[in-house]
Amino acid sequence: MRTIIHVDMDAFFASVEQLDHPEYRGKPVIVGARPESGRGVVAACSYEARKFGIHSAMPITIAFRRCPEGIYVTPRGARYKEISREIFRVFGDFTDLVEPLSIDEGFLDVTGSLCLFGTGEKIGQLIKERVFEETGLVASVGVAPNKFLAKIASDINKPDGLCVVDPDRVFEFLHPLPIKRLWGVGAKTADKLSSRGVRTIGDLAHLGADGVRAILGPHGLDLYRLAMGEDDREVETGREAKSIGNEVTFSEDTADTERVKRALLALSDKVAGRLRKAGVETLGVSIKLRDEKFSTITRSVTLEKPTALTGVIYHYALALLSETGWHGERRFRLVGVTANKLAEPGGHLSQPELFDTGEADERLVREREGRAAEAVDLIRSKFGVEALKRGSLVPGDPKKVK
Ligand SMILES: [Mg+2]
């Protein structure tokens, strides 16, 4: 279970103007084009201006008609960027996993920071306090088990909001909300849905995957997963690839353990090949299993030593599969294997003193497989991925393979 925080500054540009110009405080401030120019839009406006029905992206002429007494200012990009850097510096004090969404908004994965700070709620509170101390500006914060829920949560009690979505009460939080809150629901989709009586996210969830697909087509399944509170996208720092993963959707849902294992092997092989191609190894392996009802299980493990070998990744993928306790009770539609915690290769090989004799033997085995893997990569780079398949990747009875 992850803890994701979404931080969004309140009326950012307008708040910076009110911060730098105390005489603007408590007044309608509209940042954007000059009204006398007759063209252009509102970039941001203060909460006082919103009371006049002004909002961002509105033509500036309409804003001026609604509130001629407002304070109209042109944006000062350099100043906003300067404050943005301070805000993101604060985020960096709580986690390395920060994904900027815009100048005043970002996702933080604080899962690994909980042991230092306590709960997600505590971290959210601390971030708000620190941002205010450093910049004098107010942020709204959402804390949730995934990005989608965190983003909705930060918007719920704006301004100066702090909203925590309890992982055990996701539906209570999500289902009463209007359908437009779902990412990817525009006016058209909303109309289509409301003509069928679907107005809240809960209404959509209650249709079931098939019901949603019947109305919206395959695109509807993504919305259905969001309506079920599911979103497994990672916080992407953008600095480098954090993970390499592959997944496969079966042609029909399957409860066949051999088929699932074969898929895990094929995926492990693909992932290992990509790791070696990228010149990295992984210290973490995770698997993902999505069943016929679209609920998703993920399991991850941290390895003792980094690897880029099919056999090792597959070994852990199988261990994770057995950890789920699944023995063919339900059918899966999709499986995935991901190498996370990518690391530069060779770290463990350059420190042989760390190994006792048993591990040294294991190391030799790994080195041997490493050389075999290199040969495989060489052949593949010349003749394509299909040129070499491990025995059990070939469909059908392995004994019949020529
Ligand atoms: Mg904002």
Short mmCIF file of C-alpha atoms and ligand atoms in Angstrom, two decimals:
data_model
loop_
_atom_site.label_atom_id
_atom_site.label_comp_id
_atom_site.label_asym_id
_atom_site.label_seq_id
_atom_site.Cartn_x
_atom_site.Cartn_y
_atom_site.Cartn_z
CA MET A 1 0.00 0.00 0.00
CA ARG A 2 1.43 3.33 -1.06
CA THR A 3 0.90 6.76 0.45
CA ILE A 4 0.69 9.47 -2.18
CA ILE A 5 0.36 13.18 -1.51
CA HIS A 6 -0.84 15.75 -4.00
CA VAL A 7 0.06 19.34 -3.17
CA ASP A 8 -1.54 22.23 -5.04
CA MET A 9 -0.95 25.89 -4.23
CA ASP A 10 -4.13 27.92 -3.84
CA ALA A 11 -4.70 30.58 -6.53
CA PHE A 12 -0.95 30.56 -6.99
CA PHE A 13 -0.16 33.55 -9.25
CA ALA A 14 -2.76 35.75 -7.57
CA SER A 15 -1.54 34.74 -4.10
CA VAL A 16 2.04 35.66 -5.03
CA GLU A 17 0.80 39.09 -6.14
CA GLN A 18 -1.06 39.54 -2.85
CA LEU A 19 2.04 38.42 -0.97
CA ASP A 20 4.30 40.92 -2.73
CA HIS A 21 1.71 43.73 -2.69
CA PRO A 22 0.04 43.87 0.74
CA GLU A 23 -2.38 46.50 -0.59
CA TYR A 24 -3.87 43.78 -2.88
CA ARG A 25 -4.81 41.52 0.02
CA GLY A 26 -8.49 40.89 0.56
CA LYS A 27 -9.23 42.30 -2.90
CA PRO A 28 -10.16 40.74 -6.25
CA VAL A 29 -6.84 40.23 -8.07
CA ILE A 30 -6.89 39.02 -11.65
CA VAL A 31 -3.60 37.89 -13.23
CA GLY A 32 -3.61 37.74 -17.01
CA ALA A 33 -3.95 39.83 -20.13
CA ARG A 34 -4.58 43.58 -19.90
CA PRO A 35 -8.35 44.23 -20.05
CA GLU A 36 -7.87 47.27 -22.33
CA SER A 37 -6.16 45.05 -24.90
CA GLY A 38 -9.53 43.43 -25.51
CA ARG A 39 -7.95 40.00 -25.99
CA GLY A 40 -6.38 37.23 -23.95
CA VAL A 41 -7.53 35.34 -20.89
CA VAL A 42 -7.37 35.16 -17.10
CA ALA A 43 -4.33 33.13 -16.02
CA ALA A 44 -5.31 33.07 -12.35
CA CYS A 45 -7.44 35.03 -9.94
CA SER A 46 -7.77 35.45 -6.19
CA TYR A 47 -10.62 33.90 -4.23
CA GLU A 48 -12.07 37.39 -3.82
CA ALA A 49 -12.29 37.64 -7.63
CA ARG A 50 -13.97 34.22 -7.88
CA LYS A 51 -16.92 35.65 -5.94
CA PHE A 52 -17.61 37.75 -9.03
CA GLY A 53 -17.81 34.60 -11.15
CA ILE A 54 -14.32 34.99 -12.55
CA HIS A 55 -12.21 31.90 -13.21
CA SER A 56 -9.00 31.05 -15.02
CA ALA A 57 -9.07 30.66 -18.82
CA MET A 58 -12.03 33.08 -18.99
CA PRO A 59 -11.65 35.86 -21.61
CA ILE A 60 -10.25 38.92 -19.84
CA THR A 61 -12.98 41.16 -21.32
CA ILE A 62 -15.70 39.10 -19.60
CA ALA A 63 -13.76 39.21 -16.33
CA PHE A 64 -13.53 42.98 -16.59
CA ARG A 65 -17.26 43.28 -17.24
CA ARG A 66 -17.99 41.23 -14.13
CA CYS A 67 -15.56 43.07 -11.90
CA PRO A 68 -14.34 46.44 -13.26
CA GLU A 69 -13.07 47.41 -9.80
CA GLY A 70 -10.69 44.41 -9.71
CA ILE A 71 -6.91 44.72 -9.66
CA TYR A 72 -5.62 43.57 -13.05
CA VAL A 73 -1.97 42.58 -13.21
CA THR A 74 0.24 40.97 -15.84
CA PRO A 75 2.00 37.73 -14.86
CA ARG A 76 5.55 37.85 -13.49
CA GLY A 77 6.82 34.47 -14.58
CA ALA A 78 10.32 34.79 -13.13
CA ARG A 79 8.93 35.56 -9.67
CA TYR A 80 6.51 32.62 -9.79
CA LYS A 81 9.33 30.29 -10.82
CA GLU A 82 11.48 31.51 -7.95
CA ILE A 83 8.75 30.66 -5.43
CA SER A 84 8.04 27.39 -7.22
CA ARG A 85 11.66 26.34 -6.61
CA GLU A 86 11.24 27.02 -2.87
CA ILE A 87 8.06 24.95 -2.76
CA PHE A 88 9.69 22.00 -4.51
CA ARG A 89 12.67 22.29 -2.17
CA VAL A 90 10.27 21.74 0.72
CA PHE A 91 8.79 18.68 -1.05
CA GLY A 92 12.31 17.30 -1.46
CA ASP A 93 12.79 17.41 2.31
CA PHE A 94 10.05 14.80 2.68
CA THR A 95 10.82 12.41 -0.19
CA ASP A 96 12.98 11.98 -3.29
CA LEU A 97 9.94 10.79 -5.21
CA VAL A 98 8.44 14.05 -6.42
CA GLU A 99 6.61 14.43 -9.73
CA PRO A 100 6.01 18.04 -10.75
CA LEU A 101 2.69 18.50 -12.56
CA SER A 102 3.02 22.22 -13.09
CA ILE A 103 4.73 25.23 -11.54
CA ASP A 104 2.63 25.00 -8.36
CA GLU A 105 1.51 21.39 -8.14
CA GLY A 106 3.07 17.99 -7.64
CA PHE A 107 2.73 14.39 -6.51
CA LEU A 108 4.88 13.00 -3.70
CA ASP A 109 5.26 9.30 -2.94
CA VAL A 110 5.89 9.37 0.81
CA THR A 111 5.53 5.63 1.40
CA GLY A 112 9.19 5.36 2.36
CA SER A 113 9.04 8.46 4.57
CA LEU A 114 6.30 7.24 6.92
CA CYS A 115 8.81 5.65 9.29
CA LEU A 116 10.48 9.06 9.70
CA PHE A 117 7.42 11.28 10.02
CA GLY A 118 4.54 9.10 11.13
CA THR A 119 1.40 9.13 9.05
CA GLY A 120 0.58 10.54 5.62
CA GLU A 121 -1.70 13.05 7.33
CA LYS A 122 1.17 14.23 9.52
CA ILE A 123 3.41 14.68 6.46
CA GLY A 124 0.63 16.58 4.68
CA GLN A 125 0.27 18.89 7.67
CA LEU A 126 4.05 19.42 7.89
CA ILE A 127 4.27 20.23 4.18
CA LYS A 128 1.55 22.86 4.51
CA GLU A 129 3.33 24.42 7.49
CA ARG A 130 6.76 24.36 5.87
CA VAL A 131 5.48 25.81 2.58
CA PHE A 132 3.82 28.63 4.53
CA GLU A 133 6.96 29.29 6.59
CA GLU A 134 9.19 29.36 3.52
CA THR A 135 6.95 31.30 1.14
CA GLY A 136 4.06 32.84 3.10
CA LEU A 137 1.67 31.03 0.74
CA VAL A 138 -1.09 28.54 1.38
CA ALA A 139 -1.30 25.07 -0.20
CA SER A 140 -4.02 22.44 -0.32
CA VAL A 141 -3.00 18.84 0.24
CA GLY A 142 -4.59 15.48 -0.55
CA VAL A 143 -3.32 12.26 1.03
CA ALA A 144 -4.44 8.94 -0.46
CA PRO A 145 -3.32 5.45 -1.50
CA ASN A 146 -2.88 6.52 -5.14
CA LYS A 147 -2.37 9.51 -7.45
CA PHE A 148 -5.93 9.71 -8.73
CA LEU A 149 -7.46 9.84 -5.24
CA ALA A 150 -4.79 12.22 -3.92
CA LYS A 151 -5.46 14.69 -6.73
CA ILE A 152 -9.19 14.66 -6.09
CA ALA A 153 -8.61 14.97 -2.34
CA SER A 154 -6.40 18.08 -2.61
CA ASP A 155 -9.24 19.81 -4.45
CA ILE A 156 -11.99 18.92 -1.99
CA ASN A 157 -11.40 21.46 0.79
CA LYS A 158 -9.66 24.23 -1.16
CA PRO A 159 -8.32 26.71 -0.13
CA ASP A 160 -6.05 25.74 2.76
CA GLY A 161 -7.37 22.18 2.57
CA LEU A 162 -6.02 18.95 3.99
CA CYS A 163 -8.02 15.91 2.96
CA VAL A 164 -6.99 12.37 3.87
CA VAL A 165 -8.55 9.41 2.06
CA ASP A 166 -8.62 6.41 4.37
CA PRO A 167 -7.67 3.34 2.26
CA ASP A 168 -10.50 1.41 3.95
CA ARG A 169 -13.10 4.05 3.10
CA VAL A 170 -12.26 4.85 -0.52
CA PHE A 171 -15.80 4.24 -1.80
CA GLU A 172 -17.32 6.47 0.89
CA PHE A 173 -15.06 9.25 -0.31
CA LEU A 174 -15.24 8.65 -4.02
CA HIS A 175 -18.68 7.37 -4.89
CA PRO A 176 -20.82 10.40 -3.94
CA LEU A 177 -18.72 12.67 -6.20
CA PRO A 178 -20.03 13.79 -9.60
CA ILE A 179 -18.87 11.82 -12.62
CA LYS A 180 -16.94 14.81 -14.00
CA ARG A 181 -14.36 14.35 -11.25
CA LEU A 182 -13.05 11.25 -13.06
CA TRP A 183 -10.06 11.91 -15.27
CA GLY A 184 -11.01 11.54 -18.89
CA VAL A 185 -14.69 12.41 -18.47
CA GLY A 186 -15.39 15.44 -20.63
CA ALA A 187 -18.72 17.08 -21.36
CA LYS A 188 -19.55 14.52 -24.09
CA THR A 189 -18.93 11.47 -21.94
CA ALA A 190 -20.75 13.08 -19.02
CA ASP A 191 -23.81 13.70 -21.24
CA LYS A 192 -23.76 10.14 -22.51
CA LEU A 193 -23.62 8.83 -18.97
CA SER A 194 -26.18 11.16 -17.42
CA SER A 195 -28.69 10.30 -20.15
CA ARG A 196 -28.48 6.79 -18.68
CA GLY A 197 -28.90 8.04 -15.14
CA VAL A 198 -25.19 7.84 -14.28
CA ARG A 199 -24.39 11.03 -12.37
CA THR A 200 -22.01 10.04 -9.60
CA ILE A 201 -18.83 8.00 -9.62
CA GLY A 202 -20.72 5.45 -7.53
CA ASP A 203 -23.39 5.16 -10.25
CA LEU A 204 -20.64 4.29 -12.73
CA ALA A 205 -19.05 1.75 -10.39
CA HIS A 206 -22.39 0.04 -9.89
CA LEU A 207 -22.75 -0.57 -13.64
CA GLY A 208 -19.90 -3.07 -13.41
CA ALA A 209 -17.10 -3.44 -15.95
CA ASP A 210 -19.38 -4.93 -18.62
CA GLY A 211 -22.05 -2.29 -18.13
CA VAL A 212 -19.52 0.51 -18.51
CA ARG A 213 -18.00 -1.12 -21.58
CA ALA A 214 -21.45 -1.44 -23.15
CA ILE A 215 -21.99 2.32 -22.86
CA LEU A 216 -18.51 3.74 -23.48
CA GLY A 217 -16.60 1.01 -25.28
CA PRO A 218 -13.14 -0.21 -24.19
CA HIS A 219 -12.17 3.31 -23.05
CA GLY A 220 -14.82 2.91 -20.36
CA LEU A 221 -12.80 0.25 -18.59
CA ASP A 222 -10.16 2.79 -17.55
CA LEU A 223 -12.92 4.94 -16.09
CA TYR A 224 -14.39 1.91 -14.36
CA ARG A 225 -11.07 1.17 -12.67
CA LEU A 226 -10.82 4.77 -11.47
CA ALA A 227 -14.41 4.57 -10.22
CA MET A 228 -13.33 1.52 -8.22
CA GLY A 229 -10.58 3.69 -6.71
CA GLU A 230 -7.85 1.85 -8.59
CA ASP A 231 -4.86 3.65 -10.06
CA ASP A 232 -1.47 1.96 -10.06
CA ARG A 233 0.52 4.63 -11.85
CA GLU A 234 3.75 5.48 -10.09
CA VAL A 235 4.98 8.89 -9.10
CA GLU A 236 7.42 9.63 -11.94
CA THR A 237 10.34 11.80 -10.91
CA GLY A 238 11.35 12.40 -14.51
CA ARG A 239 15.02 12.25 -13.57
CA GLU A 240 15.41 8.72 -14.87
CA ALA A 241 13.39 5.62 -15.49
CA LYS A 242 12.61 4.22 -12.08
CA SER A 243 11.33 0.95 -13.33
CA ILE A 244 11.17 -1.31 -16.33
CA GLY A 245 8.05 -3.38 -16.67
CA ASN A 246 6.00 -5.39 -19.11
CA GLU A 247 2.51 -6.76 -18.92
CA VAL A 248 0.32 -8.94 -21.05
CA THR A 249 -3.45 -9.24 -21.38
CA PHE A 250 -4.59 -12.79 -22.07
CA SER A 251 -6.78 -13.39 -25.10
CA GLU A 252 -9.37 -14.70 -22.64
CA ASP A 253 -9.34 -14.63 -18.82
CA THR A 254 -7.49 -17.63 -17.46
CA ALA A 255 -7.31 -19.66 -14.26
CA ASP A 256 -4.66 -21.98 -15.72
CA THR A 257 -1.67 -21.84 -13.35
CA GLU A 258 0.74 -23.13 -15.99
CA ARG A 259 -0.37 -20.45 -18.41
CA VAL A 260 0.05 -17.73 -15.79
CA LYS A 261 3.51 -19.03 -14.89
CA ARG A 262 4.50 -19.21 -18.56
CA ALA A 263 3.40 -15.60 -18.95
CA LEU A 264 5.46 -14.60 -15.91
CA LEU A 265 8.50 -16.32 -17.41
CA ALA A 266 8.04 -14.61 -20.77
CA LEU A 267 7.64 -11.24 -19.02
CA SER A 268 10.65 -11.84 -16.75
CA ASP A 269 12.67 -12.63 -19.84
CA LYS A 270 11.50 -9.48 -21.60
CA VAL A 271 12.21 -7.30 -18.55
CA ALA A 272 15.64 -8.83 -18.02
CA GLY A 273 16.50 -8.20 -21.67
CA ARG A 274 15.46 -4.57 -21.36
CA LEU A 275 17.51 -4.16 -18.16
CA ARG A 276 20.60 -5.50 -19.87
CA LYS A 277 19.97 -3.33 -22.91
CA ALA A 278 19.72 -0.28 -20.63
CA GLY A 279 22.89 -1.37 -18.83
CA VAL A 280 21.22 -1.52 -15.43
CA GLU A 281 20.23 -4.09 -12.82
CA THR A 282 17.32 -4.19 -10.45
CA LEU A 283 17.07 -4.51 -6.71
CA GLY A 284 13.31 -4.90 -6.76
CA VAL A 285 10.83 -7.14 -8.54
CA SER A 286 7.08 -6.74 -8.53
CA ILE A 287 4.22 -8.58 -10.15
CA LYS A 288 0.75 -7.39 -11.01
CA LEU A 289 -2.31 -9.57 -11.43
CA ARG A 290 -5.64 -8.23 -12.58
CA ASP A 291 -8.63 -10.53 -12.30
CA GLU A 292 -11.81 -10.81 -14.33
CA LYS A 293 -13.54 -8.30 -12.03
CA PHE A 294 -10.77 -5.78 -12.68
CA SER A 295 -9.40 -5.81 -9.18
CA THR A 296 -5.65 -5.68 -9.15
CA ILE A 297 -3.14 -7.33 -6.87
CA THR A 298 0.47 -6.20 -6.76
CA ARG A 299 3.27 -7.78 -4.78
CA SER A 300 6.87 -6.63 -4.57
CA VAL A 301 10.07 -7.84 -3.06
CA THR A 302 13.46 -6.29 -2.50
CA LEU A 303 16.35 -8.50 -3.61
CA GLU A 304 19.53 -8.98 -1.65
CA LYS A 305 21.66 -8.33 -4.72
CA PRO A 306 20.87 -6.51 -7.94
CA THR A 307 20.23 -8.61 -11.01
CA ALA A 308 19.43 -8.43 -14.71
CA LEU A 309 18.91 -12.14 -15.18
CA THR A 310 15.74 -13.84 -16.37
CA GLY A 311 16.13 -16.78 -13.99
CA VAL A 312 16.47 -14.62 -10.89
CA ILE A 313 13.60 -12.29 -11.81
CA TYR A 314 11.36 -15.25 -12.66
CA HIS A 315 12.28 -16.94 -9.38
CA TYR A 316 11.05 -13.92 -7.43
CA ALA A 317 8.00 -13.46 -9.66
CA LEU A 318 6.97 -17.04 -8.85
CA ALA A 319 7.61 -16.51 -5.15
CA LEU A 320 5.39 -13.41 -5.26
CA LEU A 321 2.69 -15.35 -7.11
CA SER A 322 2.66 -18.02 -4.43
CA GLU A 323 2.59 -15.29 -1.77
CA THR A 324 -0.79 -14.18 -3.14
CA GLY A 325 -2.15 -17.61 -2.19
CA TRP A 326 -3.69 -18.05 -5.64
CA HIS A 327 -4.19 -21.57 -6.92
CA GLY A 328 -6.49 -21.01 -9.84
CA GLU A 329 -9.54 -19.91 -7.79
CA ARG A 330 -10.17 -16.88 -9.94
CA ARG A 331 -9.37 -16.03 -13.50
CA PHE A 332 -6.83 -13.43 -14.48
CA ARG A 333 -7.07 -11.14 -17.46
CA LEU A 334 -3.68 -9.50 -17.14
CA VAL A 335 -0.31 -10.19 -15.56
CA GLY A 336 2.75 -7.96 -15.35
CA VAL A 337 6.33 -8.10 -14.15
CA THR A 338 8.27 -4.98 -13.20
CA ALA A 339 11.87 -4.42 -12.21
CA ASN A 340 11.91 -1.45 -9.86
CA LYS A 341 14.77 0.00 -7.81
CA LEU A 342 17.10 0.15 -10.78
CA ALA A 343 20.79 0.28 -9.99
CA GLU A 344 24.09 0.53 -11.78
CA PRO A 345 25.36 -3.00 -12.42
CA GLY A 346 28.30 -4.77 -10.86
CA GLY A 347 28.14 -3.31 -7.36
CA HIS A 348 27.92 -6.72 -5.76
CA LEU A 349 30.61 -8.30 -7.93
CA SER A 350 33.17 -5.68 -6.98
CA GLN A 351 32.79 -6.54 -3.29
CA PRO A 352 33.56 -10.26 -3.08
CA GLU A 353 34.57 -9.96 0.58
CA LEU A 354 30.92 -9.52 1.46
CA PHE A 355 30.16 -13.08 0.45
CA ASP A 356 30.64 -16.21 2.47
CA THR A 357 31.44 -19.42 0.62
CA GLY A 358 27.84 -20.37 -0.09
CA GLU A 359 27.12 -17.04 -1.61
CA ALA A 360 30.31 -17.16 -3.62
CA ASP A 361 29.03 -20.35 -5.25
CA GLU A 362 25.77 -18.61 -5.99
CA ARG A 363 27.73 -15.76 -7.45
CA LEU A 364 29.53 -18.11 -9.83
CA VAL A 365 26.21 -19.49 -10.96
CA ARG A 366 24.90 -15.99 -11.50
CA GLU A 367 28.03 -15.01 -13.43
CA ARG A 368 27.64 -18.05 -15.61
CA GLU A 369 24.01 -17.18 -16.31
CA GLY A 370 25.17 -13.64 -16.94
CA ARG A 371 27.45 -14.75 -19.73
CA ALA A 372 24.66 -16.88 -21.21
CA ALA A 373 22.36 -13.87 -21.03
CA GLU A 374 24.89 -11.77 -22.89
CA ALA A 375 24.98 -14.35 -25.65
CA VAL A 376 21.19 -14.36 -25.80
CA ASP A 377 21.13 -10.57 -26.09
CA LEU A 378 23.71 -10.70 -28.88
CA ILE A 379 21.69 -13.19 -30.89
CA ARG A 380 18.50 -11.25 -30.31
CA SER A 381 20.03 -7.97 -31.33
CA LYS A 382 21.00 -9.62 -34.59
CA PHE A 383 17.98 -11.76 -35.34
CA GLY A 384 15.17 -10.33 -33.22
CA VAL A 385 13.53 -11.31 -29.96
CA GLU A 386 11.71 -14.29 -31.46
CA ALA A 387 14.95 -15.95 -32.52
CA LEU A 388 15.55 -17.50 -29.12
CA LYS A 389 12.88 -18.69 -26.75
CA ARG A 390 13.33 -20.61 -23.58
CA GLY A 391 11.81 -24.09 -23.67
CA SER A 392 8.76 -23.30 -21.59
CA LEU A 393 8.01 -20.11 -23.52
CA VAL A 394 7.13 -22.15 -26.56
CA PRO A 395 3.42 -22.91 -26.44
CA GLY A 396 2.30 -26.50 -26.20
CA ASP A 397 4.15 -29.55 -24.93
CA PRO A 398 7.85 -28.81 -24.46
CA LYS A 399 8.74 -32.36 -25.51
CA LYS A 400 7.43 -31.71 -28.98
CA VAL A 401 9.72 -28.72 -29.48
CA LYS A 402 12.25 -29.40 -32.20
MG MG B 1 -2.85 25.54 -8.00
#
